[in-house]
Amino acid sequence: MSGRQNNFLAQALQQGAMALRTQQFAQAEQIAANILKSNRTDRNAALLLAHALRGQNRGDEAIASLERVVRRGDDGEVETLLGALLCGARRAADGIAQLRRTAARRPPYVPSFQELAGQLAKAGQHDEAISTVEAGLALAPDSVDLKLDLGRLLHDTNDFARAANVLTAARDAAPGRLDVLNQLGRVLVLHGDYAAAADAFRRVLAQYPDDRSTRAYLATSLFEQGERDAAEAALRSVIRGQPQLLGRAAFVMAAGSRGRFFFSQRDAARFLGGEAG
């Protein structure tokens, strides 16, 4: 391929990546398809096509092009995406088998462990999903993403104490990761450490003050600490300008051991200063 052709290809891929970022999936698909017409095994074009089709809920149409790339040699990124698309195309056995092969390769490709664990969890195999993430962490102990995934899986299996320990380690390693803080806060609520949960939620809200879901979780933590006035103020912020969230706010008040219960949504709305639907 000449230098001019290489420049054209690079520009086309850049345009395709931009189209993906702006969710112009049909445009990204067309760019990738044009490249693949001249080179059916172009790795980057195959990845671009797969992501574009996946964005249009047509991921199964990208399987053949990814399989051609995989046959040419080991490529963790392509193989992991292939495994995910196979699972999405109701070929879970094939997809999980592909992901197992990728996760078994060394050096490890961390996202393959994440995808495999996620697919196993979807299939109801939670113990194996947890073991998969733990195996990944044994190979990549500094991976915050794996720690976050492990915390989520332990949360889903009600192992709140262990989930809190794992997520606390993830937070300490990456204190600026808001997804870690949010997940940690939710686990700490269930674990009964309401003060630490409130601290985690406040850190998230310091960056995203309009995150109403996180503010509702903060209210839960505050109710359980006996800080009813602060909790109710948080719920008033949740429903301000969003009356459709009144039901969520009323539930938070009623579910807390130190909250309030109203017999009608109208009464809850009047108390919180919202409007009953």
C-alpha atoms as a printed R data frame, in Angstrom:
    type eleno elety resid chain resno       x       y      z
1   ATOM     1    CA   MET     A     1   0.000   0.000  0.000
2   ATOM     2    CA   SER     A     2   1.399   3.383 -0.997
3   ATOM     3    CA   GLY     A     3   1.907   6.276  1.382
4   ATOM     4    CA   ARG     A     4  -1.018   8.099 -0.205
5   ATOM     5    CA   GLN     A     5  -3.284   5.082  0.325
6   ATOM     6    CA   ASN     A     6  -2.132   4.808  3.928
7   ATOM     7    CA   ASN     A     7  -3.001   8.436  4.520
8   ATOM     8    CA   PHE     A     8  -6.432   7.956  2.964
9   ATOM     9    CA   LEU     A     9  -7.051   4.870  5.111
10  ATOM    10    CA   ALA     A    10  -5.970   6.673  8.286
11  ATOM    11    CA   GLN     A    11  -8.258   9.613  7.505
12  ATOM    12    CA   ALA     A    12 -11.184   7.317  6.794
13  ATOM    13    CA   LEU     A    13 -10.686   5.429 10.069
14  ATOM    14    CA   GLN     A    14 -10.445   8.709 11.947
15  ATOM    15    CA   GLN     A    15 -13.721   9.861 10.394
16  ATOM    16    CA   GLY     A    16 -15.285   6.533 11.317
17  ATOM    17    CA   ALA     A    17 -14.110   6.805 14.918
18  ATOM    18    CA   MET     A    18 -15.569  10.307 15.117
19  ATOM    19    CA   ALA     A    19 -18.863   9.019 13.742
20  ATOM    20    CA   LEU     A    20 -18.914   6.353 16.461
21  ATOM    21    CA   ARG     A    21 -18.254   8.891 19.201
22  ATOM    22    CA   THR     A    22 -21.166  11.011 17.978
23  ATOM    23    CA   GLN     A    23 -23.356   7.908 17.583
24  ATOM    24    CA   GLN     A    24 -23.610   8.317 13.830
25  ATOM    25    CA   PHE     A    25 -23.575   4.557 13.508
26  ATOM    26    CA   ALA     A    26 -24.846   4.316  9.932
27  ATOM    27    CA   GLN     A    27 -22.088   6.651  8.749
28  ATOM    28    CA   ALA     A    28 -19.444   4.671 10.647
29  ATOM    29    CA   GLU     A    29 -20.805   1.471  9.123
30  ATOM    30    CA   GLN     A    30 -20.539   2.881  5.598
31  ATOM    31    CA   ILE     A    31 -16.945   4.034  6.136
32  ATOM    32    CA   ALA     A    32 -15.922   0.643  7.514
33  ATOM    33    CA   ALA     A    33 -17.698  -1.234  4.726
34  ATOM    34    CA   ASN     A    34 -15.916   0.841  2.072
35  ATOM    35    CA   ILE     A    35 -12.525   0.012  3.582
36  ATOM    36    CA   LEU     A    36 -13.352  -3.687  3.859
37  ATOM    37    CA   LYS     A    37 -14.290  -3.815  0.168
38  ATOM    38    CA   SER     A    38 -10.614  -3.396 -0.677
39  ATOM    39    CA   ASN     A    39  -9.212  -5.294  2.301
40  ATOM    40    CA   ARG     A    40 -11.561  -7.834  3.867
41  ATOM    41    CA   THR     A    41  -9.207  -8.517  6.785
42  ATOM    42    CA   ASP     A    42  -8.370  -4.949  7.794
43  ATOM    43    CA   ARG     A    43  -8.384  -5.183 11.599
44  ATOM    44    CA   ASN     A    44  -9.336  -1.591 12.381
45  ATOM    45    CA   ALA     A    45 -12.083  -1.486  9.787
46  ATOM    46    CA   ALA     A    46 -13.510  -4.762 11.104
47  ATOM    47    CA   LEU     A    47 -13.581  -3.336 14.639
48  ATOM    48    CA   LEU     A    48 -15.175  -0.118 13.379
49  ATOM    49    CA   LEU     A    49 -17.834  -2.073 11.521
50  ATOM    50    CA   ALA     A    50 -18.567  -4.264 14.540
51  ATOM    51    CA   HIS     A    51 -19.040  -1.328 16.890
52  ATOM    52    CA   ALA     A    52 -21.167   0.508 14.316
53  ATOM    53    CA   LEU     A    53 -23.437  -2.485 13.781
54  ATOM    54    CA   ARG     A    54 -23.624  -3.165 17.495
55  ATOM    55    CA   GLY     A    55 -24.801   0.400 17.988
56  ATOM    56    CA   GLN     A    56 -27.679  -0.392 15.620
57  ATOM    57    CA   ASN     A    57 -28.521  -3.712 17.359
58  ATOM    58    CA   ARG     A    58 -27.140  -5.603 14.352
59  ATOM    59    CA   GLY     A    59 -23.974  -6.943 15.943
60  ATOM    60    CA   ASP     A    60 -24.519 -10.432 14.537
61  ATOM    61    CA   GLU     A    61 -23.805  -9.043 11.056
62  ATOM    62    CA   ALA     A    62 -20.229  -8.243 12.110
63  ATOM    63    CA   ILE     A    63 -19.349 -11.750 13.278
64  ATOM    64    CA   ALA     A    64 -18.052 -12.974  9.914
65  ATOM    65    CA   SER     A    65 -15.655 -10.045  9.440
66  ATOM    66    CA   LEU     A    66 -14.283 -10.430 12.971
67  ATOM    67    CA   GLU     A    67 -13.806 -14.157 12.458
68  ATOM    68    CA   ARG     A    68 -11.688 -13.460  9.360
69  ATOM    69    CA   VAL     A    69  -9.418 -11.199 11.422
70  ATOM    70    CA   VAL     A    70  -9.185 -13.735 14.262
71  ATOM    71    CA   ARG     A    71  -8.088 -16.485 11.896
72  ATOM    72    CA   ARG     A    72  -5.028 -14.410 10.968
73  ATOM    73    CA   GLY     A    73  -3.586 -14.443 14.498
74  ATOM    74    CA   ASP     A    74  -4.095 -13.681 18.178
75  ATOM    75    CA   ASP     A    75  -5.783 -10.358 18.868
76  ATOM    76    CA   GLY     A    76  -7.327  -9.953 22.312
77  ATOM    77    CA   GLU     A    77  -9.445  -6.923 21.432
78  ATOM    78    CA   VAL     A    78 -10.972  -8.472 18.319
79  ATOM    79    CA   GLU     A    79 -11.491 -11.854 19.999
80  ATOM    80    CA   THR     A    80 -13.192 -10.293 23.012
81  ATOM    81    CA   LEU     A    81 -15.583  -8.301 20.843
82  ATOM    82    CA   LEU     A    82 -16.261 -11.424 18.775
83  ATOM    83    CA   GLY     A    83 -17.110 -13.360 21.932
84  ATOM    84    CA   ALA     A    84 -19.481 -10.636 23.069
85  ATOM    85    CA   LEU     A    85 -21.254 -10.506 19.693
86  ATOM    86    CA   LEU     A    86 -21.607 -14.279 19.572
87  ATOM    87    CA   CYS     A    87 -23.279 -14.189 22.971
88  ATOM    88    CA   GLY     A    88 -25.508 -11.362 21.793
89  ATOM    89    CA   ALA     A    89 -26.495 -13.420 18.748
90  ATOM    90    CA   ARG     A    90 -27.842 -16.229 20.958
91  ATOM    91    CA   ARG     A    91 -24.704 -18.268 20.459
92  ATOM    92    CA   ALA     A    92 -23.678 -18.070 24.095
93  ATOM    93    CA   ALA     A    93 -21.824 -21.392 24.103
94  ATOM    94    CA   ASP     A    94 -19.650 -20.287 21.172
95  ATOM    95    CA   GLY     A    95 -19.153 -16.828 22.638
96  ATOM    96    CA   ILE     A    96 -18.141 -18.063 26.079
97  ATOM    97    CA   ALA     A    97 -15.802 -20.631 24.515
98  ATOM    98    CA   GLN     A    98 -14.134 -17.851 22.514
99  ATOM    99    CA   LEU     A    99 -13.803 -15.684 25.609
100 ATOM   100    CA   ARG     A   100 -12.300 -18.568 27.599
101 ATOM   101    CA   ARG     A   101  -9.653 -19.044 24.922
102 ATOM   102    CA   THR     A   102  -8.815 -15.342 24.940
103 ATOM   103    CA   ALA     A   103  -8.635 -15.160 28.734
104 ATOM   104    CA   ALA     A   104  -6.290 -18.173 28.768
105 ATOM   105    CA   ARG     A   105  -3.700 -16.406 26.605
106 ATOM   106    CA   ARG     A   106  -0.638 -14.698 28.007
107 ATOM   107    CA   PRO     A   107   0.093 -11.900 28.429
108 ATOM   108    CA   PRO     A   108  -3.451 -11.386 29.696
109 ATOM   109    CA   TYR     A   109  -5.923  -9.117 27.953
110 ATOM   110    CA   VAL     A   110  -7.874  -7.760 30.946
111 ATOM   111    CA   PRO     A   111 -11.133  -6.869 29.104
112 ATOM   112    CA   SER     A   112 -11.513 -10.529 28.105
113 ATOM   113    CA   PHE     A   113 -11.845 -11.463 31.792
114 ATOM   114    CA   GLN     A   114 -14.415  -8.710 32.270
115 ATOM   115    CA   GLU     A   115 -16.477  -9.768 29.258
116 ATOM   116    CA   LEU     A   116 -16.291 -13.454 30.166
117 ATOM   117    CA   ALA     A   117 -17.357 -12.753 33.745
118 ATOM   118    CA   GLY     A   118 -20.230 -10.593 32.540
119 ATOM   119    CA   GLN     A   119 -21.496 -13.253 30.161
120 ATOM   120    CA   LEU     A   120 -21.211 -15.954 32.826
121 ATOM   121    CA   ALA     A   121 -23.176 -13.776 35.243
122 ATOM   122    CA   LYS     A   122 -25.868 -13.259 32.602
123 ATOM   123    CA   ALA     A   123 -26.063 -17.030 32.276
124 ATOM   124    CA   GLY     A   124 -26.585 -17.331 36.032
125 ATOM   125    CA   GLN     A   125 -23.111 -18.747 36.671
126 ATOM   126    CA   HIS     A   126 -22.191 -16.223 39.360
127 ATOM   127    CA   ASP     A   127 -19.623 -18.340 41.179
128 ATOM   128    CA   GLU     A   128 -17.679 -18.922 37.981
129 ATOM   129    CA   ALA     A   129 -18.009 -15.252 37.063
130 ATOM   130    CA   ILE     A   130 -16.449 -14.294 40.394
131 ATOM   131    CA   SER     A   131 -13.688 -16.873 39.931
132 ATOM   132    CA   THR     A   132 -12.978 -15.462 36.479
133 ATOM   133    CA   VAL     A   133 -12.483 -11.932 37.789
134 ATOM   134    CA   GLU     A   134 -10.348 -13.241 40.639
135 ATOM   135    CA   ALA     A   135  -8.162 -15.072 38.104
136 ATOM   136    CA   GLY     A   136  -7.796 -11.836 36.186
137 ATOM   137    CA   LEU     A   137  -6.822  -9.972 39.339
138 ATOM   138    CA   ALA     A   138  -4.176 -12.590 40.107
139 ATOM   139    CA   LEU     A   139  -2.571 -11.643 36.797
140 ATOM   140    CA   ALA     A   140  -3.319  -7.907 36.932
141 ATOM   141    CA   PRO     A   141  -3.587  -7.038 40.647
142 ATOM   142    CA   ASP     A   142  -3.561  -3.285 40.006
143 ATOM   143    CA   SER     A   143  -6.590  -3.319 37.707
144 ATOM   144    CA   VAL     A   144  -9.224  -1.024 39.184
145 ATOM   145    CA   ASP     A   145 -11.714  -2.135 36.525
146 ATOM   146    CA   LEU     A   146 -11.437  -5.756 37.654
147 ATOM   147    CA   LYS     A   147 -11.845  -4.742 41.287
148 ATOM   148    CA   LEU     A   148 -14.952  -2.761 40.379
149 ATOM   149    CA   ASP     A   149 -16.392  -5.726 38.483
150 ATOM   150    CA   LEU     A   150 -15.624  -8.055 41.387
151 ATOM   151    CA   GLY     A   151 -17.317  -5.659 43.786
152 ATOM   152    CA   ARG     A   152 -20.418  -5.565 41.604
153 ATOM   153    CA   LEU     A   153 -20.563  -9.351 41.363
154 ATOM   154    CA   LEU     A   154 -20.161  -9.743 45.116
155 ATOM   155    CA   HIS     A   155 -22.892  -7.123 45.569
156 ATOM   156    CA   ASP     A   156 -25.173  -9.121 43.273
157 ATOM   157    CA   THR     A   157 -24.544 -12.277 45.326
158 ATOM   158    CA   ASN     A   158 -25.183 -10.436 48.621
159 ATOM   159    CA   ASP     A   159 -21.616 -10.777 49.883
160 ATOM   160    CA   PHE     A   160 -21.650  -7.177 51.055
161 ATOM   161    CA   ALA     A   161 -18.741  -7.349 53.493
162 ATOM   162    CA   ARG     A   162 -16.339  -8.692 50.898
163 ATOM   163    CA   ALA     A   163 -17.704  -6.349 48.238
164 ATOM   164    CA   ALA     A   164 -17.051  -3.399 50.547
165 ATOM   165    CA   ASN     A   165 -13.448  -4.527 51.101
166 ATOM   166    CA   VAL     A   166 -12.776  -4.940 47.389
167 ATOM   167    CA   LEU     A   167 -14.360  -1.623 46.452
168 ATOM   168    CA   THR     A   168 -12.579   0.203 49.244
169 ATOM   169    CA   ALA     A   169  -9.290  -1.061 47.812
170 ATOM   170    CA   ALA     A   170 -10.406   0.151 44.362
171 ATOM   171    CA   ARG     A   171 -11.286   3.559 45.784
172 ATOM   172    CA   ASP     A   172  -7.931   3.844 47.534
173 ATOM   173    CA   ALA     A   173  -6.166   2.981 44.269
174 ATOM   174    CA   ALA     A   174  -8.257   5.417 42.202
175 ATOM   175    CA   PRO     A   175  -9.895   8.001 44.475
176 ATOM   176    CA   GLY     A   176 -11.143  10.003 41.495
177 ATOM   177    CA   ARG     A   177 -13.154   7.141 39.964
178 ATOM   178    CA   LEU     A   178 -16.771   8.172 40.505
179 ATOM   179    CA   ASP     A   179 -18.124   4.833 39.304
180 ATOM   180    CA   VAL     A   180 -16.131   3.139 42.063
181 ATOM   181    CA   LEU     A   181 -17.367   5.633 44.675
182 ATOM   182    CA   ASN     A   182 -20.976   5.174 43.595
183 ATOM   183    CA   GLN     A   183 -20.801   1.398 43.718
184 ATOM   184    CA   LEU     A   184 -18.961   1.502 47.036
185 ATOM   185    CA   GLY     A   185 -21.617   3.762 48.523
186 ATOM   186    CA   ARG     A   186 -24.419   1.418 47.492
187 ATOM   187    CA   VAL     A   187 -22.649  -1.575 48.999
188 ATOM   188    CA   LEU     A   188 -21.880   0.297 52.223
189 ATOM   189    CA   VAL     A   189 -25.582   1.140 52.632
190 ATOM   190    CA   LEU     A   190 -26.410  -2.563 52.480
191 ATOM   191    CA   HIS     A   191 -23.478  -3.367 54.755
192 ATOM   192    CA   GLY     A   192 -24.770  -0.880 57.317
193 ATOM   193    CA   ASP     A   193 -21.871   1.583 57.202
194 ATOM   194    CA   TYR     A   194 -24.050   4.620 56.557
195 ATOM   195    CA   ALA     A   195 -21.517   7.313 57.405
196 ATOM   196    CA   ALA     A   196 -18.952   5.943 54.958
197 ATOM   197    CA   ALA     A   197 -21.700   5.511 52.345
198 ATOM   198    CA   ALA     A   198 -22.750   9.138 52.744
199 ATOM   199    CA   ASP     A   199 -19.147  10.233 52.329
200 ATOM   200    CA   ALA     A   200 -18.853   8.276 49.072
201 ATOM   201    CA   PHE     A   201 -22.073   9.753 47.690
202 ATOM   202    CA   ARG     A   202 -21.042  13.278 48.654
203 ATOM   203    CA   ARG     A   203 -17.801  12.853 46.714
204 ATOM   204    CA   VAL     A   204 -19.781  11.886 43.626
205 ATOM   205    CA   LEU     A   205 -22.172  14.798 44.065
206 ATOM   206    CA   ALA     A   206 -19.267  17.209 44.411
207 ATOM   207    CA   GLN     A   207 -18.520  16.462 40.754
208 ATOM   208    CA   TYR     A   208 -22.080  15.831 39.536
209 ATOM   209    CA   PRO     A   209 -24.482  17.812 41.751
210 ATOM   210    CA   ASP     A   210 -27.410  17.075 39.422
211 ATOM   211    CA   ASP     A   211 -27.104  13.298 39.807
212 ATOM   212    CA   ARG     A   212 -30.505  12.723 41.387
213 ATOM   213    CA   SER     A   213 -30.116   8.975 41.767
214 ATOM   214    CA   THR     A   214 -26.962   9.423 43.840
215 ATOM   215    CA   ARG     A   215 -28.676  12.143 45.902
216 ATOM   216    CA   ALA     A   216 -31.515   9.722 46.662
217 ATOM   217    CA   TYR     A   217 -28.959   7.167 47.880
218 ATOM   218    CA   LEU     A   218 -27.403   9.897 50.010
219 ATOM   219    CA   ALA     A   219 -30.822  10.536 51.551
220 ATOM   220    CA   THR     A   220 -31.095   6.844 52.436
221 ATOM   221    CA   SER     A   221 -27.744   7.000 54.216
222 ATOM   222    CA   LEU     A   222 -28.728  10.147 56.086
223 ATOM   223    CA   PHE     A   223 -32.068   8.718 57.231
224 ATOM   224    CA   GLU     A   224 -30.310   5.661 58.645
225 ATOM   225    CA   GLN     A   225 -27.923   7.914 60.576
226 ATOM   226    CA   GLY     A   226 -30.847   9.778 62.073
227 ATOM   227    CA   GLU     A   227 -30.159  12.951 60.064
228 ATOM   228    CA   ARG     A   228 -33.773  13.302 59.004
229 ATOM   229    CA   ASP     A   229 -33.707  17.015 58.168
230 ATOM   230    CA   ALA     A   230 -30.675  16.629 55.890
231 ATOM   231    CA   ALA     A   231 -32.188  13.531 54.277
232 ATOM   232    CA   GLU     A   232 -35.478  15.273 53.547
233 ATOM   233    CA   ALA     A   233 -33.626  18.266 52.131
234 ATOM   234    CA   ALA     A   234 -31.780  15.903 49.804
235 ATOM   235    CA   LEU     A   235 -35.083  14.408 48.632
236 ATOM   236    CA   ARG     A   236 -36.510  17.852 47.987
237 ATOM   237    CA   SER     A   237 -33.522  18.425 45.689
238 ATOM   238    CA   VAL     A   238 -34.256  15.114 43.969
239 ATOM   239    CA   ILE     A   239 -37.815  16.048 42.987
240 ATOM   240    CA   ARG     A   240 -37.232  19.756 42.315
241 ATOM   241    CA   GLY     A   241 -38.264  20.267 38.714
242 ATOM   242    CA   GLN     A   242 -38.691  16.491 38.298
243 ATOM   243    CA   PRO     A   243 -42.074  15.576 39.817
244 ATOM   244    CA   GLN     A   244 -41.959  12.160 38.161
245 ATOM   245    CA   LEU     A   245 -39.317  11.224 40.757
246 ATOM   246    CA   LEU     A   246 -41.762  11.718 43.618
247 ATOM   247    CA   GLY     A   247 -42.406   7.989 43.826
248 ATOM   248    CA   ARG     A   248 -38.691   7.298 44.287
249 ATOM   249    CA   ALA     A   249 -38.451   9.976 46.975
250 ATOM   250    CA   ALA     A   250 -41.525   8.672 48.809
251 ATOM   251    CA   PHE     A   251 -40.093   5.152 48.730
252 ATOM   252    CA   VAL     A   252 -36.780   6.330 50.204
253 ATOM   253    CA   MET     A   253 -38.656   8.030 53.047
254 ATOM   254    CA   ALA     A   254 -40.861   5.013 53.734
255 ATOM   255    CA   ALA     A   255 -38.130   2.365 53.443
256 ATOM   256    CA   GLY     A   256 -35.750   3.919 55.954
257 ATOM   257    CA   SER     A   257 -35.873   2.750 59.550
258 ATOM   258    CA   ARG     A   258 -36.013   6.423 60.578
259 ATOM   259    CA   GLY     A   259 -37.952   7.804 57.625
260 ATOM   260    CA   ARG     A   260 -41.581   8.769 57.164
261 ATOM   261    CA   PHE     A   261 -44.581   7.014 55.652
262 ATOM   262    CA   PHE     A   262 -47.421   8.741 53.827
263 ATOM   263    CA   PHE     A   263 -50.692   7.067 52.931
264 ATOM   264    CA   SER     A   264 -50.992   8.984 49.663
265 ATOM   265    CA   GLN     A   265 -48.603  10.338 47.082
266 ATOM   266    CA   ARG     A   266 -50.373  13.681 47.377
267 ATOM   267    CA   ASP     A   267 -49.416  13.902 51.056
268 ATOM   268    CA   ALA     A   268 -45.806  13.000 50.252
269 ATOM   269    CA   ALA     A   269 -45.744  15.635 47.509
270 ATOM   270    CA   ARG     A   270 -47.160  18.270 49.834
271 ATOM   271    CA   PHE     A   271 -44.541  17.460 52.479
272 ATOM   272    CA   LEU     A   272 -41.629  17.545 50.042
273 ATOM   273    CA   GLY     A   273 -42.896  20.558 48.176
274 ATOM   274    CA   GLY     A   274 -43.529  18.719 44.922
275 ATOM   275    CA   GLU     A   275 -46.639  18.117 42.857
276 ATOM   276    CA   ALA     A   276 -48.668  14.937 42.995
277 ATOM   277    CA   GLY     A   277 -49.126  13.239 39.660
